[in-house]
Amino acid sequence: MLQKLLIKNYALIQELNINPSANLNTITGETGAGKSIMLGAVGLLLGKRADTKVLYSSDTKCVVEGIFNIKEYNLNSFFESEDLDYDEECVIRREISASGKSRAFINDTPVTLDILKNLGNYLMDVHSQHETLLIGDQDFQLRIIDAYAETIESLKNYQSLFSTYTKAKRDLETFKKSASQMQQEKDFNQFLFDELDKAQLKTGEQEELEEKLELLENGELIKLKLSEAYQLVDGQEFSAIHNLHQASESLKAIQSYGKDFQELSERLNSCFIEIQDIAKELEITANEFEHQPEELQQTQERLSLIYSLQQKHHVDSIEALIELKTELEEKLLAVADMEGSELKLQKAVDEAYSKMNEKAQEISKQRTKHFEKLEKELRVLLAGLGMEDAVVKIENKLKPHDKSGIDDLKILFSANKGIAPQNLKNVASGGEFSRLMFAIKYIMADKIAMPTIIFDEIDTGISGEVAIKMVNMMQKMAENHQVITISHLPQIAAKGHQHYFVYKDNSADKSVSKIKLLDENERSLEIAKMIGGDNPSESAIQSARELLSV
């Protein structure tokens, strides 16, 4: 409910503060005093757009702030989804600067007007003869039925099942499309797989082959150089071994003459032994090494195949080709198992549909059971509001499952005797619409937690007993819901828990709209003026007191 409303620098309002009662609040005042201006300011809190024309003073920003208690509205998920801090006391603020820049805040967090509008729908319901009434909307009509039939929780359960069914159906359709594509690609994928499978690729093979190819391509040069090396080391008259042997013998002849000579002789002898070993290795390697043109050709062909496959599949390693082969194998296995997978998905769809349909049928049955009772209750309420011949009829046809169930219902209405009930948008005038909506809200107020309801001169065109009946209904609604009504009828003004008076102050150079919470004496005088004019008679004053005392 609305705990506090602050309006600064808006239209004819310099500053206005009200702390409405949690029950029934009545607002009265002369035409043009500023009642509609207040509603315009409230509209800013509900996400409506504004411009600099709303500023009372062009050099100061306009601020409209509402503090709401939202404990009963179950809005935690809304705040979570919009990444907003939740508090049972919610502060909404709109600011319009002199430059025309508008900003909106929820609990001091900047938000867009769309978010503000969505939250506002939960917090305040401004009902006016002049608004485009929501009752003509089929979704709203369905919400009325669900509130009355108490199927809201069942509907939430159904919507969860509907979501499960929709997802299962979507998964099946996606699989079928994918399966069709996979089937079309099967032969090509099989060809690619066979090609890679035939290649028998091995991890690390490419590097080994490239090293081997380099060796084989240089076979003749390698054999030549091995032979040359052997000849120089041990294959000719003045080879390295021959010369080392001569040098070693020379040092042996003098090694007994000193320690240094002995060490040099030993080192040279070691070299001689090592070079002899190298010579044997060179001889063996040179004799065994052969140029192998056939193996060279095989290696070249193997590498050519690998390079060709890499180029074909746009990869640069054998590992990537092996991975691709695995992927192709999985696709082929998936095609082979497609029929089983489709059967599983179809079974999931069938099971989800069965559960969803069962719940939809249950909700439809529960809704239908309450049609006649709601029709009768609305007819009784409308008769009490001066529409004795009004008829309400709920028409229902079955439709394919959607988020609301299987009911395609419409509320039909006739305000006049002898006229068959028709679609609401075709038959109701503004006043008739207004009273029908009032009756519906009266019924719904007993079923669900409703937002603060603001009635803007809903009593236009009624008087006497009808007005008393209407305000009694407002009082009943206000037992559990905050109601604010702007009225021109003394019967309604007298029944509020709080009575606010809107007036225009012309004492300064520029008129200012002000609002005042009336005390008991002020309230008696104001209601007397509503009965008998600006100078009420003693009779009017007495009538006002009687209205207040009832």
XYZ file of C-alpha atoms in Angstrom:
550
model
C 0.000 0.000 0.000
C 0.991 3.643 -0.395
C 2.408 4.957 2.894
C 3.553 8.364 1.747
C 3.281 10.513 -1.394
C 5.545 13.515 -1.973
C 5.091 15.862 -4.940
C 7.449 18.803 -5.556
C 7.372 21.409 -8.324
C 4.740 19.658 -10.432
C 2.174 21.688 -12.447
C 0.401 23.905 -9.871
C 1.938 22.047 -6.927
C 4.934 23.581 -5.143
C 5.107 20.857 -2.525
C 2.537 18.348 -1.351
C 2.748 15.576 1.239
C 0.109 13.027 2.128
C 0.205 9.923 4.305
C -2.955 8.069 3.279
C -4.774 5.661 5.539
C -4.384 1.948 4.944
C -8.160 1.806 4.418
C -10.542 4.211 2.618
C -9.310 7.694 1.720
C -11.596 10.289 0.130
C -10.373 13.319 -1.787
C -12.679 16.211 -2.625
C -12.262 19.718 -3.952
C -13.559 22.201 -6.479
C -13.232 21.582 -10.201
C -9.804 22.754 -11.336
C -8.379 22.777 -7.828
C -5.781 20.144 -8.686
C -7.247 16.678 -8.110
C -6.377 15.581 -11.646
C -2.930 17.130 -11.218
C -2.302 14.742 -8.330
C -3.264 11.827 -10.526
C -0.848 13.067 -13.184
C 1.936 13.067 -10.632
C 0.974 9.548 -9.523
C 1.158 8.551 -13.190
C 4.843 9.524 -13.185
C 5.436 6.938 -10.453
C 3.732 4.365 -12.674
C 6.125 4.970 -15.568
C 4.247 7.520 -17.664
C 6.299 9.981 -19.689
C 6.578 13.674 -18.829
C 8.134 16.861 -20.186
C 9.283 20.202 -18.784
C 5.767 21.599 -19.084
C 4.968 19.852 -15.795
C 7.398 22.050 -13.852
C 5.845 24.645 -11.531
C 9.121 26.543 -11.461
C 11.342 26.213 -14.526
C 14.586 26.516 -12.568
C 13.906 23.658 -10.120
C 13.555 19.958 -10.811
C 10.283 18.128 -10.283
C 10.321 15.271 -7.773
C 7.550 12.733 -7.203
C 8.214 10.083 -4.577
C 6.078 7.265 -3.246
C 6.863 4.996 -0.319
C 5.040 1.654 -0.502
C 4.696 -1.298 1.832
C 4.969 -4.315 -0.498
C 5.120 -7.119 2.071
C 1.931 -8.830 0.818
C 2.688 -8.656 -2.919
C 5.273 -11.489 -3.270
C 7.554 -9.355 -5.450
C 10.899 -10.893 -4.433
C 11.289 -12.648 -7.795
C 10.535 -9.414 -9.694
C 13.256 -7.556 -7.798
C 15.669 -10.445 -8.299
C 15.008 -10.642 -12.039
C 15.608 -6.900 -12.418
C 18.715 -7.011 -10.171
C 17.141 -4.653 -7.622
C 17.501 -4.578 -3.848
C 14.320 -5.869 -2.217
C 12.872 -4.235 0.888
C 9.370 -4.484 2.307
C 9.358 -0.667 2.287
C 9.872 0.233 -1.367
C 10.753 3.783 -2.444
C 9.914 4.868 -5.995
C 11.110 8.261 -7.212
C 10.827 10.223 -10.455
C 12.852 13.341 -11.206
C 12.350 15.694 -14.145
C 15.007 18.356 -14.601
C 14.498 21.810 -16.113
C 16.336 20.567 -19.220
C 13.702 17.857 -19.677
C 15.875 14.953 -18.556
C 13.849 12.350 -16.682
C 15.216 9.803 -14.218
C 13.502 6.987 -12.336
C 14.670 5.165 -9.200
C 13.554 2.098 -7.266
C 15.160 1.948 -3.821
C 17.743 4.490 -5.066
C 18.724 2.285 -8.034
C 18.262 3.931 -11.468
C 15.765 2.030 -13.651
C 14.098 2.375 -17.039
C 10.510 3.509 -17.418
C 9.549 0.014 -18.587
C 10.776 -1.509 -15.319
C 9.018 1.231 -13.361
C 5.819 0.617 -15.299
C 5.986 -3.138 -14.659
C 6.440 -2.594 -10.921
C 3.749 0.088 -10.885
C 1.211 -2.425 -12.180
C 1.645 -4.359 -8.914
C 1.447 -1.294 -6.668
C -1.307 1.016 -7.920
C -4.446 0.651 -10.008
C -5.858 3.974 -11.182
C -9.468 3.487 -12.229
C -11.124 6.211 -14.247
C -14.098 6.524 -16.582
C -11.751 8.076 -19.079
C -9.105 5.361 -19.189
C -9.030 2.519 -21.700
C -10.388 -0.136 -19.386
C -8.410 -3.289 -18.910
C -11.537 -5.400 -18.660
C -11.819 -5.522 -22.445
C -8.557 -7.475 -22.553
C -9.134 -11.235 -22.770
C -6.094 -12.079 -20.623
C -7.428 -9.809 -17.884
C -10.832 -11.475 -18.098
C -9.132 -14.824 -17.617
C -7.260 -13.507 -14.567
C -10.629 -12.445 -13.126
C -11.950 -15.982 -13.519
C -8.795 -17.521 -12.013
C -8.973 -15.192 -9.019
C -12.644 -15.985 -8.499
C -12.289 -19.748 -9.036
C -9.110 -19.762 -6.921
C -7.145 -21.496 -9.661
C -4.148 -19.138 -9.619
C -1.830 -21.638 -7.881
C -3.065 -24.467 -10.106
C -2.393 -22.253 -13.120
C 1.193 -21.668 -11.952
C 1.604 -25.450 -11.703
C 0.101 -25.855 -15.167
C 2.404 -23.195 -16.614
C 5.396 -25.107 -15.272
C 4.084 -28.266 -16.981
C 3.361 -26.269 -20.144
C 6.947 -25.015 -20.109
C 8.232 -28.597 -19.701
C 6.049 -29.763 -22.590
C 7.103 -26.854 -24.797
C 10.767 -27.589 -24.151
C 10.324 -31.328 -24.794
C 8.500 -30.559 -28.035
C 11.169 -28.076 -29.069
C 13.902 -30.613 -28.297
C 12.143 -33.197 -30.481
C 11.700 -30.746 -33.353
C 15.329 -29.672 -33.072
C 16.431 -33.316 -33.074
C 14.312 -34.082 -36.137
C 15.834 -31.186 -38.040
C 19.292 -32.225 -36.932
C 18.579 -35.861 -37.758
C 17.359 -34.919 -41.219
C 20.525 -32.924 -41.794
C 22.658 -35.746 -40.404
C 20.919 -38.248 -42.650
C 21.609 -36.072 -45.662
C 25.257 -35.812 -44.659
C 25.626 -39.482 -43.772
C 27.105 -40.703 -47.088
C 29.567 -37.844 -47.258
C 30.583 -38.311 -43.617
C 30.983 -42.044 -44.243
C 33.290 -41.297 -47.189
C 35.376 -38.907 -45.086
C 35.534 -41.373 -42.207
C 36.567 -44.275 -44.478
C 39.265 -42.121 -46.011
C 40.713 -41.241 -42.614
C 40.250 -44.773 -41.268
C 42.082 -46.228 -44.260
C 44.980 -43.837 -43.659
C 45.606 -45.489 -40.233
C 47.120 -42.331 -38.834
C 49.221 -42.466 -35.666
C 50.110 -39.768 -33.185
C 53.662 -38.440 -33.774
C 53.918 -40.194 -37.132
C 54.298 -37.019 -39.179
C 57.398 -35.822 -37.308
C 59.054 -39.239 -37.639
C 58.330 -39.397 -41.351
C 59.635 -35.888 -41.975
C 62.920 -36.770 -40.209
C 63.163 -40.034 -42.166
C 62.447 -38.269 -45.465
C 65.271 -35.830 -44.881
C 67.634 -38.775 -44.276
C 66.484 -40.728 -47.333
C 66.588 -37.724 -49.656
C 70.270 -37.182 -48.750
C 71.298 -40.885 -48.862
C 73.914 -40.594 -51.627
C 75.580 -37.613 -50.013
C 75.594 -39.331 -46.621
C 77.221 -42.526 -48.031
C 79.805 -40.451 -49.924
C 80.779 -38.430 -46.883
C 80.910 -41.523 -44.659
C 83.358 -43.123 -47.133
C 85.426 -39.958 -47.368
C 85.606 -39.736 -43.609
C 86.677 -43.365 -43.292
C 89.390 -42.958 -45.933
C 90.783 -39.927 -44.180
C 90.753 -41.648 -40.812
C 92.008 -45.127 -41.776
C 91.645 -45.950 -45.412
C 94.846 -44.658 -46.987
C 98.625 -44.616 -46.549
C 98.845 -41.343 -44.651
C 95.543 -41.613 -42.807
C 94.854 -40.087 -39.425
C 95.359 -43.423 -37.682
C 98.733 -43.926 -39.437
C 99.936 -40.492 -38.371
C 98.584 -40.874 -34.819
C 100.339 -44.223 -34.543
C 103.673 -42.626 -35.596
C 103.187 -39.778 -33.150
C 102.308 -42.160 -30.328
C 105.428 -44.249 -30.960
C 107.571 -41.099 -30.900
C 106.231 -40.031 -27.479
C 106.609 -43.536 -26.068
C 110.338 -43.302 -26.895
C 110.783 -40.288 -24.569
C 108.112 -40.862 -21.875
C 110.691 -42.211 -19.434
C 112.473 -38.846 -19.386
C 109.804 -36.931 -17.582
C 106.346 -36.931 -16.103
C 105.043 -34.409 -18.656
C 106.203 -36.579 -21.570
C 104.553 -39.593 -19.989
C 101.202 -37.741 -19.603
C 101.307 -36.523 -23.218
C 102.087 -40.056 -24.386
C 99.138 -41.462 -22.439
C 96.726 -38.801 -23.707
C 97.827 -39.320 -27.292
C 97.455 -43.071 -26.882
C 93.892 -42.559 -25.643
C 93.139 -40.492 -28.734
C 94.650 -43.196 -30.878
C 92.394 -45.842 -29.284
C 89.289 -43.571 -29.688
C 90.053 -42.824 -33.350
C 90.543 -46.530 -34.022
C 87.038 -47.125 -32.588
C 85.590 -44.290 -34.710
C 87.281 -45.732 -37.798
C 85.629 -49.104 -37.243
C 82.216 -47.381 -36.758
C 82.719 -45.387 -39.954
C 83.683 -48.480 -41.885
C 80.666 -50.444 -40.673
C 78.224 -47.556 -41.181
C 79.616 -46.755 -44.658
C 79.367 -50.389 -45.705
C 75.861 -50.860 -44.304
C 74.330 -47.551 -45.372
C 72.584 -47.814 -48.697
C 70.538 -45.368 -50.735
C 66.931 -46.715 -50.727
C 64.867 -45.138 -53.530
C 61.863 -47.421 -52.885
C 61.639 -46.480 -49.186
C 62.131 -42.834 -50.170
C 59.188 -43.067 -52.532
C 57.007 -44.764 -49.880
C 57.872 -42.088 -47.316
C 57.148 -39.313 -49.793
C 53.810 -40.873 -50.694
C 52.846 -41.326 -47.013
C 53.667 -37.706 -46.205
C 51.895 -36.525 -49.345
C 48.738 -38.350 -48.162
C 48.995 -36.750 -44.722
C 49.548 -33.263 -46.178
C 46.653 -33.766 -48.582
C 44.285 -34.790 -45.783
C 45.380 -31.825 -43.651
C 44.814 -29.412 -46.515
C 41.438 -30.980 -47.295
C 40.201 -30.641 -43.735
C 41.941 -27.322 -43.020
C 44.053 -28.615 -40.126
C 47.813 -28.697 -39.519
C 48.455 -31.851 -37.521
C 47.800 -35.583 -37.485
C 46.236 -35.175 -34.027
C 43.582 -32.872 -35.517
C 42.846 -35.447 -38.239
C 42.488 -38.200 -35.627
C 40.114 -35.970 -33.636
C 38.095 -35.292 -36.789
C 37.860 -38.996 -37.454
C 36.464 -39.504 -33.933
C 33.869 -36.779 -34.521
C 32.813 -38.334 -37.808
C 32.522 -41.719 -36.123
C 30.273 -40.202 -33.427
C 28.048 -38.616 -36.078
C 27.735 -41.917 -37.911
C 26.907 -43.732 -34.660
C 24.337 -41.024 -33.864
C 22.690 -41.582 -37.241
C 22.650 -45.294 -36.550
C 20.996 -44.633 -33.167
C 18.682 -41.905 -34.442
C 15.548 -43.982 -34.347
C 16.066 -44.917 -30.689
C 16.848 -41.317 -29.706
C 13.765 -40.013 -31.496
C 11.584 -42.570 -29.728
C 12.965 -41.431 -26.353
C 12.299 -37.775 -27.164
C 8.808 -38.572 -28.453
C 8.088 -40.464 -25.247
C 9.199 -37.422 -23.209
C 6.846 -35.229 -25.287
C 3.924 -37.613 -24.809
C 4.476 -37.846 -21.045
C 4.808 -34.052 -20.700
C 1.663 -33.530 -22.777
C -0.303 -36.004 -20.687
C 0.605 -34.265 -17.408
C -0.006 -30.814 -18.876
C -3.338 -31.788 -20.408
C -4.516 -33.401 -17.198
C -3.819 -30.185 -15.275
C -5.390 -28.057 -18.034
C -8.571 -30.118 -17.944
C -8.664 -29.830 -14.164
C -8.316 -26.023 -14.308
C -10.903 -25.723 -17.080
C -13.372 -27.763 -15.049
C -12.741 -25.625 -11.963
C -13.136 -22.394 -13.921
C -16.334 -23.507 -15.634
C -17.846 -24.545 -12.305
C -17.669 -20.908 -11.127
C -19.067 -19.172 -14.242
C -22.691 -19.194 -13.131
C -21.892 -18.080 -9.588
C -19.759 -15.160 -10.811
C -22.398 -14.127 -13.359
C -25.056 -14.078 -10.634
C -22.867 -12.179 -8.164
C -22.025 -9.530 -10.747
C -25.693 -9.120 -11.714
C -26.629 -8.565 -8.058
C -23.836 -6.023 -7.539
C -24.665 -4.153 -10.761
C -28.335 -4.004 -9.805
C -27.290 -2.430 -6.530
C -25.251 0.102 -8.507
C -28.306 1.224 -10.465
C -28.077 -1.212 -13.398
C -31.099 -3.418 -12.674
C -31.260 -4.856 -16.174
C -27.548 -5.619 -16.520
C -26.687 -9.140 -17.650
C -23.237 -10.750 -17.516
C -22.530 -13.957 -19.401
C -19.264 -15.888 -19.584
C -18.764 -17.689 -22.885
C -16.106 -20.361 -23.220
C -14.663 -22.391 -26.067
C -11.769 -24.810 -25.961
C -8.529 -23.884 -27.698
C -5.107 -25.510 -28.182
C -2.933 -25.446 -25.079
C -1.120 -22.198 -24.360
C 0.269 -20.567 -21.221
C -3.240 -19.823 -19.921
C -4.650 -23.322 -20.465
C -7.289 -24.514 -22.920
C -10.049 -21.983 -22.207
C -10.871 -19.323 -24.785
C -13.354 -17.383 -22.711
C -15.043 -14.006 -23.061
C -17.094 -11.973 -20.634
C -20.228 -10.780 -22.441
C -22.290 -7.876 -21.117
C -25.568 -6.094 -21.644
C -26.648 -3.056 -19.627
C -30.142 -2.799 -21.100
C -33.236 -4.946 -20.995
C -33.938 -6.985 -24.104
C -30.374 -6.628 -25.468
C -28.433 -9.865 -25.702
C -25.038 -9.869 -23.969
C -22.223 -9.000 -26.358
C -18.497 -8.455 -26.323
C -17.644 -5.754 -23.777
C -15.973 -3.377 -26.206
C -19.096 -3.345 -28.368
C -21.822 -2.671 -25.819
C -20.713 -0.756 -22.728
C -20.551 3.010 -22.295
C -17.903 4.661 -20.128
C -20.131 4.811 -17.057
C -21.362 1.258 -17.503
C -17.824 0.009 -17.996
C -16.765 1.875 -14.897
C -19.422 0.325 -12.667
C -18.825 -3.145 -14.119
C -15.116 -2.787 -13.418
C -15.887 -1.529 -9.932
C -18.062 -4.576 -9.263
C -15.332 -6.888 -10.549
C -12.671 -5.240 -8.407
C -14.974 -5.491 -5.424
C -15.244 -9.251 -5.955
C -11.516 -9.684 -6.646
C -10.569 -7.719 -3.530
C -11.977 -10.580 -1.488
C -9.890 -13.145 -3.373
C -6.396 -11.744 -3.920
C -3.979 -9.108 -2.612
C -4.685 -6.117 -4.829
C -2.613 -2.946 -5.256
C -3.667 0.441 -3.960
C -6.869 1.244 -5.872
C -7.514 4.828 -6.922
C -11.057 5.594 -8.119
C -11.134 8.825 -10.125
C -14.695 10.180 -9.961
C -16.124 6.726 -10.535
C -19.335 8.053 -8.989
C -20.071 10.357 -11.930
C -23.681 9.911 -13.007
C -24.903 8.276 -9.811
C -26.525 9.627 -6.647
C -28.726 8.738 -3.712
C -28.977 5.110 -2.698
C -26.661 3.971 -5.492
C -23.924 6.234 -4.166
C -24.432 4.860 -0.651
C -24.303 1.310 -2.017
C -21.064 2.113 -3.879
C -19.316 3.676 -0.895
C -20.398 0.784 1.332
C -18.694 -1.519 -1.156
C -15.610 0.701 -1.074
C -15.560 0.456 2.715
C -15.795 -3.317 2.460
C -12.894 -3.370 -0.037
C -10.904 -1.072 2.223
C -11.010 -3.578 5.079
C -8.164 -5.465 3.399
C -6.996 -3.098 0.650
C -6.014 0.535 0.496
C -8.584 2.551 -1.462
C -8.317 6.196 -2.530
C -11.371 7.739 -4.167
C -11.698 11.171 -5.745
C -15.348 12.088 -5.431
C -17.873 14.903 -5.800
C -20.587 13.159 -3.759
C -21.077 13.938 -0.053
C -22.329 10.376 0.603
C -18.931 9.003 -0.482
C -16.795 11.789 1.005
C -18.345 11.161 4.433
C -17.361 7.474 4.596
C -13.576 7.720 4.287
C -11.262 6.911 7.157
C -9.395 10.039 6.064
C -10.741 12.990 4.094
C -8.368 15.155 2.049
C -9.414 18.504 0.609
C -7.695 19.857 -2.520
C -7.894 23.602 -3.032
C -6.272 26.340 -5.040
C -4.391 29.098 -3.175
C -4.460 32.363 -5.141
C -2.863 34.538 -2.461
C 0.482 34.825 -4.293
C 1.288 35.998 -7.829
C 0.944 32.429 -9.089
C -1.813 30.007 -8.127
C -0.786 26.980 -6.096
C -2.658 23.712 -5.569
C -2.617 22.495 -1.981
C -4.065 19.545 -0.102
C -5.207 19.348 3.472
C -6.175 16.480 5.758
C -9.445 17.661 7.311
C -10.214 17.362 10.988
C -13.717 16.552 12.212
C -15.067 20.116 12.129
C -13.447 20.942 8.780
C -14.828 17.755 7.345
C -18.382 18.564 8.463
C -18.150 21.993 6.844
C -16.709 20.650 3.577
C -19.419 17.977 3.257
C -22.061 20.587 4.078
C -20.678 22.732 1.238
C -20.913 19.731 -1.083
C -24.595 19.454 -0.090
C -25.639 23.115 0.020
C -22.978 25.247 -1.688
C -20.301 27.615 -0.362
C -22.636 29.057 2.286
C -24.334 25.941 3.620
C -27.492 26.219 5.645
C -27.904 24.777 9.108
C -29.892 22.004 7.456
C -26.956 21.158 5.165
C -24.578 21.156 8.119
C -26.901 18.845 10.028
C -27.148 16.540 7.018
C -23.342 16.455 6.820
C -23.101 15.487 10.480
C -25.678 12.755 9.966
C -23.696 11.355 7.001
C -20.520 11.339 9.081
C -22.191 9.658 12.016
C -23.715 6.778 10.080
